[in-house]
Amino acid sequence: MNILMPLLVILIGWFAGILLNFLADLLPSSPRKWQINCHDCHKPRSFVDYVTMRSCRFCGQNRSFRAWIVQIAAVLGLVLLWFFPPDRFGFWVILPYMFYFALVAIIDIEHRLILHIVSLVGAILVLPIGLIWNGWRSMLIGGAAGAGIMVTLYLLGELFRRGVSKSRHEEVTEEALGFGDVTLSAVLGLMLGWPKIGFDIIFAIFLAGLVSAAYLLWMAVRRKYHPFTAIPYGPFLLVGAIILIYLA
């Protein structure tokens, strides 16, 4: 049994990577059917292609670099989660939430987008764990606080963007925060409760600032700096949530 369980976890991780890649390709394109087309020849890819990680059977286009990163990271991540689960919940309880976090992060990093349907599913998913962990009062206050704080930051960012656009006499299209960050904060607020969601947002702002500064410095050194370059904010909120899951 001690040997079989790690093998089972590796197998679950491999199929989790397949499903993550499939959903990350499917959901942002909003297809009418559960079908994804090749980026080159636009012929349909089957789910079997995702299972086998094969190239496009029509034009031979290889799977993307992201697909392999997600596939390998899913296996390694689940192995680490198996050996180091959060004491409060354990491996099997926290597994679907880590899968959800990974899906949100992948789509946000690749498309700078947090889909409303994904946030809605997340809100339903986190209700049981939020209720058990925090009680209904803290859970509801956390959801409202997460949304409220991020709405305020979103509106301030929008005012700043419009002010810069007016002063530069040209439209600045990049947003400091998207409204998807608001919905994700509400979901995390329901899960973490109050006041943990406040700590999560503060941590995310601090970490995002450090990463942004390092990125802008790197781009300036390479002489490729562009003002108002947006970075995905969701992954920083998710990192903070994971830390709180382990430590709070």
Short mmCIF file of C-alpha atoms in Angstrom, two decimals:
data_model
loop_
_atom_site.label_atom_id
_atom_site.label_comp_id
_atom_site.label_asym_id
_atom_site.label_seq_id
_atom_site.Cartn_x
_atom_site.Cartn_y
_atom_site.Cartn_z
CA MET A 1 0.00 0.00 0.00
CA ASN A 2 2.88 2.37 0.79
CA ILE A 3 4.25 1.80 -2.71
CA LEU A 4 0.89 1.88 -4.50
CA MET A 5 -0.28 5.19 -3.05
CA PRO A 6 2.61 7.31 -4.46
CA LEU A 7 2.05 5.64 -7.84
CA LEU A 8 -1.66 6.46 -7.61
CA VAL A 9 -0.82 10.08 -6.73
CA ILE A 10 1.49 10.32 -9.76
CA LEU A 11 -1.28 8.94 -11.97
CA ILE A 12 -3.80 11.41 -10.52
CA GLY A 13 -1.28 14.22 -11.10
CA TRP A 14 -0.84 13.22 -14.74
CA PHE A 15 -4.59 13.24 -15.40
CA ALA A 16 -4.94 16.48 -13.43
CA GLY A 17 -2.38 18.03 -15.80
CA ILE A 18 -4.35 16.76 -18.80
CA LEU A 19 -7.58 18.26 -17.47
CA LEU A 20 -5.88 21.54 -16.55
CA ASN A 21 -4.45 21.90 -20.06
CA PHE A 22 -7.78 21.00 -21.63
CA LEU A 23 -9.78 23.50 -19.54
CA ALA A 24 -7.13 26.23 -19.91
CA ASP A 25 -7.43 25.91 -23.70
CA LEU A 26 -11.21 25.48 -23.72
CA LEU A 27 -12.61 28.04 -21.28
CA PRO A 28 -11.02 31.30 -22.55
CA SER A 29 -12.21 30.57 -26.10
CA SER A 30 -15.85 30.21 -24.95
CA PRO A 31 -16.70 27.48 -27.47
CA ARG A 32 -20.23 26.32 -28.09
CA LYS A 33 -19.04 22.74 -28.08
CA TRP A 34 -16.42 21.09 -25.91
CA GLN A 35 -13.97 21.21 -28.78
CA ILE A 36 -10.57 22.85 -29.21
CA ASN A 37 -9.02 23.53 -32.59
CA CYS A 38 -5.36 23.48 -33.56
CA HIS A 39 -3.87 26.98 -33.64
CA ASP A 40 -2.22 26.33 -37.02
CA CYS A 41 -4.65 24.34 -39.16
CA HIS A 42 -7.80 24.96 -37.06
CA LYS A 43 -8.74 21.30 -37.18
CA PRO A 44 -10.26 19.86 -34.00
CA ARG A 45 -8.10 18.33 -31.29
CA SER A 46 -9.63 15.39 -29.45
CA PHE A 47 -9.42 14.74 -25.73
CA VAL A 48 -7.37 11.67 -26.65
CA ASP A 49 -4.76 14.08 -28.05
CA TYR A 50 -4.57 15.68 -24.61
CA VAL A 51 -4.26 12.31 -22.88
CA THR A 52 -1.40 11.23 -25.14
CA MET A 53 0.17 14.74 -25.47
CA ARG A 54 0.47 14.05 -29.19
CA SER A 55 1.06 16.62 -31.91
CA CYS A 56 -1.78 17.72 -34.16
CA ARG A 57 -2.74 14.71 -36.24
CA PHE A 58 -3.50 16.95 -39.25
CA CYS A 59 -0.59 19.41 -39.47
CA GLY A 60 1.89 18.03 -36.94
CA GLN A 61 1.96 21.10 -34.69
CA ASN A 62 3.63 20.17 -31.41
CA ARG A 63 1.99 20.74 -28.04
CA SER A 64 2.83 24.11 -26.52
CA PHE A 65 5.60 24.65 -24.00
CA ARG A 66 2.94 25.63 -21.46
CA ALA A 67 1.22 22.27 -21.89
CA TRP A 68 4.36 20.37 -20.90
CA ILE A 69 5.10 22.71 -17.98
CA VAL A 70 1.57 22.22 -16.63
CA GLN A 71 1.74 18.47 -17.15
CA ILE A 72 5.02 18.07 -15.26
CA ALA A 73 4.14 20.65 -12.58
CA ALA A 74 0.83 18.88 -11.88
CA VAL A 75 2.61 15.61 -11.16
CA LEU A 76 5.33 17.21 -9.02
CA GLY A 77 2.78 19.40 -7.23
CA LEU A 78 0.56 16.49 -6.27
CA VAL A 79 3.52 14.45 -5.07
CA LEU A 80 4.59 17.35 -2.83
CA LEU A 81 1.01 17.80 -1.65
CA TRP A 82 0.81 14.11 -0.80
CA PHE A 83 3.94 14.21 1.34
CA PHE A 84 3.27 17.67 2.80
CA PRO A 85 -0.50 18.17 3.07
CA PRO A 86 -1.91 20.99 5.23
CA ASP A 87 -2.52 19.63 8.73
CA ARG A 88 -5.94 21.24 8.96
CA PHE A 89 -7.44 19.51 5.91
CA GLY A 90 -5.26 16.69 4.61
CA PHE A 91 -4.51 15.65 1.03
CA TRP A 92 -7.89 14.52 -0.29
CA VAL A 93 -9.89 17.42 1.11
CA ILE A 94 -7.59 20.16 -0.20
CA LEU A 95 -6.90 18.48 -3.58
CA PRO A 96 -9.87 19.97 -5.53
CA TYR A 97 -9.09 23.45 -4.20
CA MET A 98 -5.47 23.24 -5.32
CA PHE A 99 -6.70 22.09 -8.73
CA TYR A 100 -9.02 25.11 -8.87
CA PHE A 101 -6.19 27.47 -7.84
CA ALA A 102 -3.96 26.02 -10.57
CA LEU A 103 -6.63 26.49 -13.25
CA VAL A 104 -7.24 30.12 -12.27
CA ALA A 105 -3.49 30.84 -12.24
CA ILE A 106 -2.82 29.24 -15.63
CA ILE A 107 -5.58 31.17 -17.40
CA ASP A 108 -4.67 34.44 -15.67
CA ILE A 109 -0.96 34.14 -16.49
CA GLU A 110 -1.60 33.22 -20.12
CA HIS A 111 -4.55 35.49 -20.89
CA ARG A 112 -4.55 38.01 -18.01
CA LEU A 113 -8.12 36.96 -17.48
CA ILE A 114 -10.16 35.56 -14.60
CA LEU A 115 -13.38 34.23 -16.05
CA HIS A 116 -16.63 34.99 -14.26
CA ILE A 117 -17.90 31.45 -14.76
CA VAL A 118 -14.74 30.10 -13.13
CA SER A 119 -15.25 32.47 -10.18
CA LEU A 120 -18.88 31.38 -9.87
CA VAL A 121 -17.91 27.72 -9.78
CA GLY A 122 -15.19 28.61 -7.27
CA ALA A 123 -17.69 30.37 -4.99
CA ILE A 124 -19.83 27.22 -4.90
CA LEU A 125 -16.78 25.01 -4.41
CA VAL A 126 -15.37 26.92 -1.42
CA LEU A 127 -18.62 27.24 0.54
CA PRO A 128 -18.26 23.91 2.45
CA ILE A 129 -14.64 24.46 3.43
CA GLY A 130 -15.24 28.11 4.27
CA LEU A 131 -18.18 27.23 6.50
CA ILE A 132 -16.34 24.46 8.34
CA TRP A 133 -13.12 26.46 8.69
CA ASN A 134 -14.54 29.83 9.70
CA GLY A 135 -18.25 29.57 10.48
CA TRP A 136 -20.95 31.28 8.44
CA ARG A 137 -20.45 34.78 9.89
CA SER A 138 -16.70 34.98 9.24
CA MET A 139 -17.19 33.34 5.85
CA LEU A 140 -19.77 35.88 4.65
CA ILE A 141 -17.84 38.84 6.06
CA GLY A 142 -14.71 37.51 4.35
CA GLY A 143 -16.46 37.25 0.99
CA ALA A 144 -17.90 40.76 1.29
CA ALA A 145 -14.58 42.19 2.51
CA GLY A 146 -12.61 40.53 -0.28
CA ALA A 147 -14.95 41.94 -2.90
CA GLY A 148 -15.19 45.35 -1.22
CA ILE A 149 -11.47 45.89 -0.79
CA MET A 150 -10.69 44.86 -4.34
CA VAL A 151 -13.55 46.92 -5.81
CA THR A 152 -12.06 49.95 -4.09
CA LEU A 153 -8.60 49.19 -5.49
CA TYR A 154 -10.12 48.50 -8.91
CA LEU A 155 -11.89 51.87 -8.98
CA LEU A 156 -8.77 53.70 -7.78
CA GLY A 157 -6.78 51.99 -10.53
CA GLU A 158 -9.39 52.99 -13.09
CA LEU A 159 -9.26 56.63 -11.93
CA PHE A 160 -5.47 56.54 -12.18
CA ARG A 161 -5.64 55.06 -15.70
CA ARG A 162 -8.06 57.74 -16.86
CA GLY A 163 -5.95 60.48 -15.28
CA VAL A 164 -2.82 59.25 -17.03
CA SER A 165 -4.71 58.93 -20.32
CA LYS A 166 -5.90 62.51 -20.01
CA SER A 167 -2.47 63.88 -19.11
CA ARG A 168 -0.75 61.98 -21.95
CA HIS A 169 -3.52 62.78 -24.45
CA GLU A 170 -3.66 59.15 -25.44
CA GLU A 171 -5.67 56.19 -24.21
CA VAL A 172 -3.92 53.88 -21.73
CA THR A 173 -5.66 50.55 -22.16
CA GLU A 174 -3.77 48.49 -19.58
CA GLU A 175 -5.62 48.11 -16.27
CA ALA A 176 -3.87 47.89 -12.92
CA LEU A 177 -6.54 45.41 -11.82
CA GLY A 178 -9.27 43.63 -13.73
CA PHE A 179 -12.74 42.96 -12.40
CA GLY A 180 -11.85 39.26 -12.36
CA ASP A 181 -9.50 40.06 -9.48
CA VAL A 182 -12.53 41.38 -7.59
CA THR A 183 -14.50 38.18 -8.09
CA LEU A 184 -11.49 36.00 -7.21
CA SER A 185 -10.99 37.99 -3.98
CA ALA A 186 -14.64 37.39 -3.12
CA VAL A 187 -14.17 33.65 -3.67
CA LEU A 188 -11.02 33.58 -1.55
CA GLY A 189 -12.79 35.67 1.09
CA LEU A 190 -15.52 33.03 1.35
CA MET A 191 -12.85 30.37 1.77
CA LEU A 192 -10.47 32.16 4.12
CA GLY A 193 -13.02 34.18 6.08
CA TRP A 194 -12.35 37.40 7.93
CA PRO A 195 -9.73 38.62 8.81
CA LYS A 196 -7.58 36.15 6.85
CA ILE A 197 -8.70 37.58 3.50
CA GLY A 198 -7.33 40.96 4.61
CA PHE A 199 -3.92 39.42 5.25
CA ASP A 200 -4.10 37.66 1.88
CA ILE A 201 -4.75 40.90 -0.03
CA ILE A 202 -2.00 42.77 1.84
CA PHE A 203 0.45 39.94 1.13
CA ALA A 204 -0.59 39.86 -2.56
CA ILE A 205 -0.06 43.62 -2.92
CA PHE A 206 3.39 43.36 -1.32
CA LEU A 207 4.47 40.34 -3.39
CA ALA A 208 3.09 41.81 -6.62
CA GLY A 209 5.02 45.01 -5.94
CA LEU A 210 8.28 43.10 -5.48
CA VAL A 211 7.78 41.01 -8.61
CA SER A 212 6.73 44.06 -10.65
CA ALA A 213 9.78 46.01 -9.53
CA ALA A 214 12.09 43.12 -10.40
CA TYR A 215 10.40 42.67 -13.78
CA LEU A 216 10.57 46.36 -14.68
CA LEU A 217 14.23 46.50 -13.63
CA TRP A 218 15.01 43.50 -15.80
CA MET A 219 13.20 45.01 -18.78
CA ALA A 220 14.96 48.35 -18.25
CA VAL A 221 18.35 46.61 -18.23
CA ARG A 222 17.41 44.91 -21.50
CA ARG A 223 16.14 48.27 -22.82
CA LYS A 224 12.71 46.80 -23.46
CA TYR A 225 10.86 48.75 -20.80
CA HIS A 226 7.28 49.73 -21.62
CA PRO A 227 5.29 51.89 -19.18
CA PHE A 228 2.04 50.55 -17.74
CA THR A 229 2.90 46.93 -18.45
CA ALA A 230 0.24 44.87 -16.70
CA ILE A 231 0.99 41.67 -14.83
CA PRO A 232 -1.56 39.06 -13.73
CA TYR A 233 -2.60 39.72 -10.13
CA GLY A 234 -4.56 36.54 -9.44
CA PRO A 235 -1.54 34.26 -8.83
CA PHE A 236 -0.34 36.51 -5.99
CA LEU A 237 -3.72 36.23 -4.26
CA LEU A 238 -3.58 32.47 -4.70
CA VAL A 239 -0.06 32.18 -3.27
CA GLY A 240 -1.18 34.11 -0.21
CA ALA A 241 -4.22 31.85 0.16
CA ILE A 242 -2.06 28.72 0.01
CA ILE A 243 0.26 30.11 2.70
CA LEU A 244 -2.74 30.82 4.94
CA ILE A 245 -4.13 27.33 4.33
CA TYR A 246 -0.89 25.90 5.71
CA LEU A 247 -0.17 28.38 8.49
CA ALA A 248 -3.42 29.98 9.67
#
